[in-house]
């Protein structure tokens, strides 16, 4: 594990229970995020369902939602204590300690990948590689949903922001879409919650839904 990965893992483990309470209740009252997760689930179910990866799943509240929607879920995260909570929240899913840089899944093995605010600690240099690894594990015709702090302007700059846990990055939508396109994804839909809706930081919240081009084998 890299020094950076270790620091992210330790930081999330230190606040695991606090974060689980915060993130679980924030998701419950965020209609746009839930709607996009439900669209992702519907799209995956429309191609026959199966297993999806919750990449950077944290305490597993979204994994649990996806299981309730009828999907099988594998969750991967750097933070072991978060995964203890995830196993309690969602006993039927499989949770594995691991990094987005070396996802422990073979290529084309899942019908979809959901990355909910898990690339926010990934630097611009490492982002294309991390996104390409997510794309690699999705079957052709499968889906990827990526959520992150963003700008209303799709070409908005990459900015470092002072996240309470670890250094974090705010990306313009195009910074995320460009490497996804290069890795073989096409955009299906996006939703961007307006900056004024974030009273704390004034950040837009972007949710990008993409489909992998190519045969479903
Ligand atoms: C902001 S939290 C989001 C957690 C959850 N997905 C949610 O929506 O509440 C970021 C999560 O991503 C994980 N994470 C960040 N970078 C990671 C990496 N390189 N590999 C695996 N997990 C990572 C962290 O450990 C943390 O649990």
XYZ file of N, CA and C and ligand atoms in Angstrom:
678
model
N 0.851 -1.201 0.000
C 0.000 0.000 0.000
C 0.887 1.252 0.000
N 0.511 2.233 -0.795
C 1.314 3.467 -0.845
C 1.108 4.279 0.443
N 2.017 5.226 0.659
C 1.912 6.119 1.814
C 0.557 6.854 1.797
N 0.156 7.284 0.601
C -1.109 8.007 0.455
C -2.299 7.110 0.838
N -2.269 5.877 0.318
C -3.361 4.938 0.611
C -3.425 4.652 2.110
N -2.253 4.494 2.725
C -2.222 4.235 4.173
C -2.837 5.395 4.948
N -2.533 6.609 4.523
C -3.060 7.747 5.282
C -4.572 7.876 5.091
N -5.070 7.569 3.888
C -6.534 7.611 3.671
C -7.203 6.519 4.511
N -6.611 5.330 4.500
C -7.167 4.203 5.245
C -7.234 4.526 6.747
N -6.117 5.026 7.289
C -6.077 5.344 8.730
C -7.084 6.436 9.062
N -7.136 7.453 8.196
C -8.005 8.598 8.471
C -9.475 8.167 8.510
N -9.897 7.326 7.550
C -11.308 6.897 7.558
C -11.580 5.913 8.694
N -10.582 5.103 9.047
C -10.789 4.181 10.159
C -10.971 4.930 11.476
N -10.217 6.029 11.636
C -10.322 6.794 12.896
C -11.722 7.344 13.125
N -12.422 7.652 12.036
C -13.752 8.264 12.193
C -14.850 7.332 11.661
N -14.559 6.032 11.639
C -15.460 5.100 10.950
C -16.920 5.221 11.409
N -17.141 5.237 12.728
C -18.541 5.234 13.197
C -19.205 6.577 12.944
N -18.443 7.640 13.196
C -18.963 8.990 12.943
C -19.331 9.148 11.463
N -18.406 8.674 10.594
C -18.647 8.813 9.155
C -19.864 7.984 8.730
N -19.995 6.795 9.308
C -21.134 5.936 8.949
C -22.452 6.642 9.272
N -22.523 7.281 10.454
C -23.750 8.004 10.824
C -24.000 9.160 9.866
N -22.919 9.923 9.618
C -23.049 11.115 8.779
C -23.449 10.732 7.349
N -22.681 9.807 6.748
C -22.900 9.495 5.330
C -24.230 8.786 5.126
N -24.581 7.891 6.077
C -25.851 7.177 5.952
C -27.019 8.140 5.985
N -26.983 9.110 6.936
C -28.129 10.021 6.990
C -28.100 11.030 5.855
N -26.899 11.419 5.381
C -26.832 12.365 4.252
C -27.423 11.718 2.991
N -27.099 10.444 2.762
C -27.629 9.750 1.577
C -29.152 9.649 1.666
N -29.634 9.392 2.886
C -31.093 9.220 3.059
C -31.855 10.499 2.712
N -31.217 11.677 2.868
C -31.949 12.929 2.595
C -31.408 13.642 1.348
N -30.724 12.894 0.477
C -30.210 13.496 -0.762
C -30.950 12.875 -1.948
N -32.095 13.482 -2.341
C -32.925 12.834 -3.359
C -32.223 12.665 -4.701
N -31.361 13.630 -5.079
C -30.712 13.527 -6.392
C -29.719 12.358 -6.423
N -28.944 12.229 -5.357
C -27.970 11.138 -5.292
C -28.693 9.788 -5.312
N -29.727 9.686 -4.476
C -30.478 8.415 -4.431
C -31.109 8.118 -5.783
N -31.625 9.185 -6.439
C -32.257 8.976 -7.752
C -31.239 8.430 -8.744
N -30.029 8.966 -8.734
C -29.021 8.492 -9.684
C -28.575 7.067 -9.351
N -28.497 6.768 -8.060
C -28.154 5.383 -7.681
C -29.272 4.447 -8.152
N -30.524 4.908 -8.046
C -31.637 4.071 -8.505
C -31.641 3.924 -10.026
N -31.275 4.997 -10.750
C -31.181 4.877 -12.217
C -30.086 3.870 -12.566
N -28.939 3.967 -11.864
C -27.842 3.003 -12.073
C -28.368 1.579 -11.846
N -29.070 1.376 -10.729
C -29.596 0.032 -10.423
C -30.563 -0.420 -11.512
N -31.452 0.481 -11.942
C -32.422 0.115 -12.989
C -31.718 -0.280 -14.287
N -30.691 0.497 -14.642
C -29.963 0.205 -15.891
C -29.285 -1.160 -15.804
N -28.669 -1.439 -14.656
C -27.994 -2.736 -14.496
C -29.032 -3.862 -14.530
N -30.178 -3.641 -13.863
C -31.228 -4.670 -13.877
C -31.751 -4.878 -15.302
N -31.764 -3.802 -16.106
C -32.285 -3.915 -17.481
C -31.385 -4.776 -18.363
N -30.130 -4.956 -17.971
C -29.255 -5.851 -18.765
C -29.106 -7.217 -18.086
N -29.997 -7.484 -17.128
C -30.000 -8.812 -16.506
C -29.511 -8.837 -15.070
N -29.121 -7.666 -14.545
C -28.706 -7.608 -13.136
C -27.384 -8.310 -12.915
N -27.242 -8.920 -11.751
C -25.988 -9.593 -11.418
C -25.233 -8.841 -10.344
N -23.914 -8.928 -10.436
C -23.070 -8.362 -9.378
C -22.558 -6.982 -9.774
N -22.593 -6.063 -8.796
C -21.986 -4.745 -9.002
C -20.927 -4.524 -7.923
N -19.960 -3.701 -8.282
C -18.891 -3.337 -7.351
C -19.182 -1.956 -6.773
N -19.187 -1.872 -5.438
C -19.254 -0.569 -4.766
C -17.798 -0.213 -4.437
N -17.206 0.619 -5.289
C -15.764 0.902 -5.221
C -15.511 2.057 -4.254
N -14.835 1.760 -3.139
C -14.677 2.777 -2.093
C -15.986 2.894 -1.335
N -16.469 1.714 -0.886
C -17.840 1.602 -0.350
C -18.007 2.216 1.029
N -16.870 2.463 1.761
C -17.010 2.992 3.113
C -17.879 2.073 3.951
N -18.792 2.650 4.767
C -19.571 1.823 5.693
C -20.745 1.070 5.059
N -20.867 1.107 3.733
C -21.765 0.178 3.054
C -23.235 0.557 2.977
N -23.562 1.822 3.254
C -24.993 2.180 3.204
C -25.532 2.139 1.778
N -24.675 2.457 0.781
C -25.160 2.388 -0.608
C -25.147 0.930 -1.089
N -24.174 0.170 -0.622
C -24.198 -1.279 -0.928
C -25.527 -1.874 -0.475
N -25.954 -1.500 0.750
C -27.210 -2.040 1.301
C -28.392 -1.620 0.424
N -28.362 -0.381 -0.058
C -29.440 0.106 -0.935
C -29.475 -0.722 -2.227
N -28.298 -0.988 -2.785
C -28.235 -1.757 -4.038
C -28.720 -3.194 -3.829
N -28.407 -3.770 -2.670
C -28.900 -5.121 -2.360
C -30.428 -5.097 -2.268
N -30.962 -4.050 -1.612
C -32.433 -3.944 -1.523
C -33.052 -3.806 -2.916
N -32.289 -3.232 -3.857
C -32.787 -3.093 -5.232
C -32.641 -4.386 -6.052
N -32.102 -5.440 -5.431
C -32.074 -6.730 -6.114
C -30.749 -7.074 -6.768
N -29.694 -6.325 -6.426
C -28.379 -6.622 -7.011
C -27.490 -7.341 -5.998
N -26.566 -8.134 -6.503
C -25.514 -8.708 -5.640
C -24.384 -7.671 -5.597
N -23.778 -7.501 -4.421
C -22.794 -6.426 -4.272
C -21.492 -6.946 -3.690
N -20.398 -6.467 -4.301
C -19.064 -6.625 -3.724
C -18.579 -5.212 -3.410
N -18.109 -5.013 -2.192
C -17.597 -3.692 -1.818
C -16.098 -3.768 -1.578
N -15.384 -2.750 -2.033
C -13.936 -2.680 -1.814
C -13.624 -1.330 -1.202
N -12.777 -1.333 -0.180
C -12.370 -0.064 0.439
C -11.033 -0.276 1.141
N -10.305 0.827 1.281
C -9.008 0.784 1.969
C -9.149 0.668 3.487
N -10.306 1.046 4.030
C -10.433 1.220 5.477
C -11.090 0.000 6.138
N -10.306 -0.850 6.837
C -10.874 -2.087 7.404
C -12.009 -1.848 8.395
N -11.914 -0.780 9.215
C -12.989 -0.570 10.209
C -14.298 -0.176 9.528
N -14.187 0.561 8.426
C -15.405 0.907 7.677
C -16.063 -0.378 7.170
N -15.224 -1.352 6.793
C -15.783 -2.598 6.254
C -16.432 -3.453 7.340
N -15.959 -3.331 8.580
C -16.640 -4.033 9.683
C -18.077 -3.507 9.771
N -18.210 -2.180 9.677
C -19.556 -1.579 9.735
C -20.371 -1.966 8.500
N -19.683 -2.023 7.345
C -20.386 -2.390 6.108
C -20.951 -3.812 6.215
N -20.177 -4.714 6.803
C -20.661 -6.112 6.936
C -21.878 -6.175 7.848
N -21.900 -5.296 8.871
C -23.085 -5.256 9.759
C -24.283 -4.670 9.014
N -24.021 -3.613 8.212
C -25.124 -2.929 7.500
C -25.677 -3.789 6.377
N -24.838 -4.662 5.852
C -25.232 -5.373 4.631
C -24.608 -6.766 4.626
N -25.148 -7.670 5.478
C -24.504 -8.989 5.635
C -24.446 -9.812 4.351
N -25.337 -9.560 3.409
C -25.347 -10.436 2.224
C -24.326 -10.023 1.167
N -23.709 -8.856 1.324
C -22.698 -8.441 0.339
C -21.334 -8.967 0.766
N -20.399 -8.989 -0.167
C -19.021 -9.377 0.160
C -18.166 -8.123 0.213
N -17.393 -7.965 1.287
C -16.564 -6.760 1.411
C -15.098 -7.164 1.538
N -14.254 -6.479 0.785
C -12.842 -6.820 0.700
C -12.009 -5.565 0.911
N -10.973 -5.674 1.752
C -10.055 -4.543 1.905
C -9.177 -4.483 0.659
N -9.158 -3.321 0.028
C -8.338 -3.196 -1.180
C -8.372 -1.778 -1.703
N -7.508 -1.516 -2.687
C -7.396 -0.175 -3.241
C -7.994 -0.082 -4.634
N -8.431 1.099 -4.983
C -8.974 1.330 -6.322
C -7.888 1.139 -7.378
N -6.629 1.288 -6.963
C -5.507 1.171 -7.902
C -5.254 -0.281 -8.296
N -5.676 -1.216 -7.451
C -5.439 -2.638 -7.780
C -6.689 -3.435 -7.391
N -7.797 -3.121 -8.046
C -9.068 -3.765 -7.704
C -8.954 -5.289 -7.786
N -9.363 -5.991 -6.734
C -9.206 -7.447 -6.714
C -10.320 -8.179 -7.471
N -10.512 -7.791 -8.740
C -11.568 -8.400 -9.563
C -11.013 -8.586 -10.972
N -11.485 -9.614 -11.650
C -10.986 -9.811 -13.011
C -11.762 -8.935 -13.995
N -11.157 -8.718 -15.159
C -11.781 -7.868 -16.178
C -13.138 -8.406 -16.612
N -14.089 -7.509 -16.817
C -15.405 -7.886 -17.324
C -16.213 -8.741 -16.377
N -15.920 -8.674 -15.068
C -16.571 -9.602 -14.125
C -17.796 -9.028 -13.427
N -18.073 -7.732 -13.578
C -19.255 -7.164 -12.903
C -20.132 -6.405 -13.905
N -21.423 -6.333 -13.582
C -22.372 -5.653 -14.471
C -22.341 -4.141 -14.277
N -21.744 -3.711 -13.189
C -21.671 -2.269 -12.956
C -20.713 -1.942 -11.834
N -20.219 -0.709 -11.861
C -19.384 -0.186 -10.773
C -19.984 1.126 -10.321
N -20.107 1.270 -8.997
C -20.552 2.531 -8.423
C -19.398 3.098 -7.609
N -19.051 4.341 -7.891
C -17.997 5.009 -7.128
C -18.609 6.275 -6.541
N -19.024 6.176 -5.274
C -19.687 7.305 -4.639
C -18.667 8.071 -3.792
N -18.212 9.162 -4.311
C -17.253 10.046 -3.624
C -15.971 9.307 -3.231
N -15.631 8.244 -3.939
C -14.414 7.501 -3.569
C -13.196 7.942 -4.373
N -13.380 8.703 -5.457
C -12.191 9.187 -6.188
C -11.776 10.579 -5.715
N -12.440 11.080 -4.691
C -12.154 12.470 -4.289
C -10.776 12.623 -3.657
N -10.174 11.522 -3.198
C -8.816 11.607 -2.636
C -7.761 11.159 -3.657
N -8.187 10.984 -4.892
C -7.271 10.555 -5.959
C -6.764 11.787 -6.698
N -5.455 11.915 -6.803
C -4.863 13.109 -7.427
C -5.101 13.084 -8.941
N -5.015 14.245 -9.588
C -5.238 14.303 -11.043
C -4.312 13.368 -11.823
N -3.066 13.181 -11.359
C -2.134 12.297 -12.083
C -2.618 10.853 -12.030
N -3.229 10.454 -10.904
C -3.612 9.041 -10.727
C -5.040 8.769 -11.181
N -5.835 9.848 -11.378
C -7.265 9.649 -11.683
C -7.515 8.813 -12.947
N -6.843 9.098 -14.084
C -7.142 8.284 -15.279
C -6.889 6.793 -15.053
N -5.812 6.451 -14.354
C -5.513 5.031 -14.097
C -6.567 4.384 -13.213
N -7.000 5.113 -12.182
C -8.020 4.573 -11.266
C -9.344 4.360 -12.009
N -9.733 5.335 -12.828
C -10.992 5.192 -13.576
C -10.888 4.046 -14.592
N -9.723 3.938 -15.243
C -9.552 2.859 -16.236
C -9.668 1.485 -15.578
N -9.199 1.361 -14.335
C -9.320 0.068 -13.641
C -10.778 -0.256 -13.336
N -11.538 0.765 -12.971
C -12.983 0.530 -12.751
C -13.635 0.071 -14.048
N -13.295 0.754 -15.154
C -13.900 0.410 -16.446
C -13.541 -1.031 -16.822
N -12.288 -1.407 -16.554
C -11.808 -2.739 -16.957
C -12.661 -3.862 -16.348
N -13.110 -3.683 -15.094
C -13.834 -4.793 -14.442
C -15.300 -4.895 -14.883
N -15.789 -3.849 -15.599
C -17.195 -3.860 -16.046
C -17.316 -4.655 -17.348
N -18.343 -5.447 -17.438
C -18.628 -6.190 -18.668
C -19.067 -5.199 -19.765
N -18.833 -5.541 -21.046
C -19.329 -4.705 -22.137
C -20.835 -4.529 -22.018
N -21.324 -3.309 -22.164
C -22.756 -3.030 -21.992
C -23.128 -2.707 -20.559
N -22.162 -2.875 -19.628
C -22.418 -2.583 -18.208
C -22.264 -1.101 -17.896
N -22.521 -0.755 -16.644
C -22.647 0.666 -16.265
C -21.674 1.071 -15.155
N -21.353 2.359 -15.170
C -20.511 2.965 -14.130
C -21.172 4.262 -13.686
N -21.336 4.426 -12.385
C -21.841 5.693 -11.832
C -20.744 6.280 -10.943
N -20.313 7.494 -11.272
C -19.268 8.165 -10.478
C -19.853 9.454 -9.906
N -19.749 9.618 -8.581
C -20.246 10.832 -7.910
C -19.066 11.538 -7.249
N -19.072 12.862 -7.321
C -17.934 13.618 -6.772
C -18.288 15.102 -6.644
N -17.504 15.800 -5.813
C -17.658 17.246 -5.693
C -17.162 17.888 -6.979
N -17.958 18.843 -7.520
C -17.626 19.364 -8.839
C -17.963 20.851 -8.946
N -18.093 21.289 -10.198
C -18.452 22.670 -10.525
C -19.709 22.639 -11.390
N -20.453 23.752 -11.431
C -21.542 23.825 -12.409
C -20.962 23.884 -13.824
N -19.794 24.508 -13.959
C -19.114 24.582 -15.253
C -18.387 23.253 -15.496
N -18.782 22.507 -16.549
C -18.157 21.200 -16.772
C -16.637 21.285 -16.936
N -16.161 22.464 -17.408
C -14.711 22.624 -17.603
C -14.054 23.264 -16.383
N -14.779 23.307 -15.268
C -14.235 23.912 -14.049
C -12.914 23.262 -13.658
N -12.044 24.014 -12.977
C -10.684 23.526 -12.699
C -10.636 22.432 -11.629
N -9.509 21.718 -11.615
C -9.252 20.801 -10.495
C -8.788 21.665 -9.334
N -9.418 21.487 -8.182
C -9.032 22.270 -6.999
C -8.812 21.318 -5.826
N -7.743 21.579 -5.078
C -7.548 20.839 -3.834
C -8.451 21.481 -2.802
N -9.169 20.690 -2.028
C -9.953 21.307 -0.961
C -9.687 20.631 0.372
N -9.975 21.397 1.401
C -9.598 21.011 2.745
C -10.661 20.089 3.339
N -10.596 18.832 2.953
C -11.514 17.814 3.458
C -11.054 17.463 4.870
N -11.987 17.187 5.780
C -11.586 16.947 7.181
C -10.785 15.664 7.365
N -10.892 14.742 6.419
C -10.235 13.447 6.592
C -8.865 13.401 5.906
N -8.810 13.765 4.640
C -7.553 13.690 3.876
C -7.658 14.663 2.709
N -6.527 15.027 2.145
C -6.534 15.924 0.984
C -7.531 15.423 -0.057
N -8.325 16.356 -0.560
C -9.350 15.942 -1.523
C -9.333 16.885 -2.720
N -9.916 16.400 -3.822
C -9.905 17.143 -5.083
C -11.333 17.325 -5.582
N -11.569 18.545 -6.075
C -12.847 18.864 -6.718
C -12.573 18.895 -8.221
N -13.307 18.082 -8.974
C -13.050 17.937 -10.409
C -14.184 18.516 -11.242
N -13.812 19.196 -12.338
C -14.812 19.524 -13.349
C -15.276 18.225 -13.994
N -16.529 18.196 -14.446
C -17.084 16.970 -15.045
C -16.195 16.458 -16.180
N -15.651 17.384 -16.979
C -14.839 16.957 -18.124
C -13.556 16.252 -17.694
N -13.021 16.612 -16.514
C -11.804 15.951 -16.044
C -12.041 14.473 -15.759
N -13.275 14.151 -15.423
C -13.609 12.756 -15.133
C -14.071 12.050 -16.414
N -14.847 12.772 -17.226
C -15.382 12.145 -18.441
C -14.301 11.804 -19.460
N -13.303 12.681 -19.567
C -12.289 12.459 -20.600
C -11.571 11.113 -20.418
N -11.035 10.813 -19.224
C -10.417 9.487 -19.079
C -11.412 8.340 -19.191
N -12.673 8.577 -18.823
C -13.666 7.505 -18.971
C -13.909 7.203 -20.450
N -14.007 8.265 -21.248
C -14.188 8.050 -22.698
C -12.983 7.313 -23.259
N -11.797 7.725 -22.835
C -10.567 7.097 -23.353
C -10.524 5.617 -22.974
N -11.167 5.265 -21.854
C -11.155 3.865 -21.403
C -12.303 3.058 -22.008
N -13.158 3.698 -22.820
C -14.201 2.935 -23.527
C -15.606 3.144 -23.022
N -15.822 4.223 -22.263
C -17.177 4.501 -21.754
C -17.867 5.564 -22.602
N -19.183 5.487 -22.695
C -19.961 6.578 -23.270
C -20.866 7.137 -22.170
N -21.063 8.438 -22.210
C -21.933 9.061 -21.202
C -23.388 8.726 -21.515
N -24.126 8.325 -20.487
C -25.558 8.039 -20.633
C -26.372 9.196 -20.061
N -25.978 9.683 -18.892
C -26.714 10.770 -18.242
C -25.821 11.408 -17.192
N -26.123 12.661 -16.877
C -25.421 13.292 -15.754
C -26.422 14.119 -14.964
N -26.219 14.220 -13.675
C -26.978 15.201 -12.897
C -25.964 15.978 -12.071
N -26.180 17.283 -12.014
C -25.258 18.153 -11.282
C -26.095 19.029 -10.354
N -25.935 18.793 -9.053
C -26.668 19.602 -8.070
C -25.998 20.973 -7.984
N -26.810 22.031 -8.069
C -26.277 23.396 -8.164
C -25.393 23.766 -6.971
N -24.405 24.623 -7.247
C -23.457 25.063 -6.197
C -24.184 25.696 -5.011
N -25.236 26.460 -5.276
C -25.925 27.151 -4.165
C -26.632 26.179 -3.219
N -26.799 24.929 -3.658
C -27.448 23.930 -2.801
C -26.495 23.359 -1.755
N -25.201 23.742 -1.838
C -24.223 23.283 -0.848
C -23.852 24.475 0.035
N -24.558 24.638 1.170
C -24.336 25.822 1.992
C -22.948 25.846 2.633
N -22.317 24.666 2.762
C -21.029 24.607 3.454
C -19.866 25.085 2.584
N -19.765 24.494 1.388
C -18.609 24.820 0.546
C -18.982 25.495 -0.771
N -20.267 25.444 -1.144
C -20.665 26.003 -2.435
C -20.167 25.156 -3.598
N -20.101 23.833 -3.410
C -19.644 22.926 -4.472
C -20.855 22.272 -5.138
N -20.796 22.181 -6.465
C -21.773 21.346 -7.164
C -21.460 19.880 -6.868
N -22.496 19.044 -6.936
C -22.306 17.590 -6.737
C -22.641 16.916 -8.063
N -21.655 16.256 -8.654
C -21.863 15.640 -9.981
C -22.057 14.133 -9.852
N -22.964 13.626 -10.653
C -23.220 12.179 -10.739
C -23.207 11.829 -12.228
N -22.236 11.060 -12.654
C -22.075 10.725 -14.076
C -22.377 9.256 -14.287
N -23.328 8.983 -15.160
C -23.669 7.597 -15.473
C -23.158 7.277 -16.877
N -22.347 6.240 -17.002
C -21.750 5.858 -18.288
C -21.978 4.378 -18.556
N -21.911 4.040 -19.848
C -22.038 2.625 -20.245
C -20.767 2.204 -20.988
N -20.359 0.974 -20.765
C -19.154 0.485 -21.431
C -19.497 0.002 -22.840
N -18.766 0.495 -23.797
C -18.975 0.058 -25.165
C -18.361 -1.327 -25.340
N -18.870 -2.045 -26.323
C -18.241 -3.333 -26.628
C -19.138 -4.489 -26.293
N -18.735 -5.687 -26.747
C -19.563 -6.890 -26.566
C -19.649 -7.301 -25.106
N -20.764 -7.918 -24.745
C -20.998 -8.282 -23.335
C -20.405 -9.642 -23.007
N -19.146 -9.831 -23.333
C -18.490 -11.086 -22.966
C -17.219 -10.801 -22.209
C -15.961 10.156 1.048
S -15.851 8.457 1.460
C -17.231 7.771 0.530
C -17.735 6.473 1.124
C -19.018 5.961 0.480
N -18.779 5.517 -0.875
C -20.091 7.027 0.522
O -20.614 7.404 -0.522
O -20.408 7.493 1.633
C -14.481 7.908 0.506
C -14.233 6.416 0.665
O -13.367 5.996 -0.355
C -12.339 5.200 0.189
N -11.172 5.397 -0.658
C -10.555 6.551 -0.969
N -9.513 6.334 -1.789
C -9.483 4.980 -1.993
C -8.644 4.117 -2.753
N -7.621 4.588 -3.448
N -8.902 2.796 -2.732
C -9.959 2.283 -2.020
N -10.784 3.054 -1.277
C -10.551 4.382 -1.270
C -12.146 5.722 1.611
O -11.538 4.774 2.457
C -13.569 6.079 2.000
O -14.227 4.977 2.594
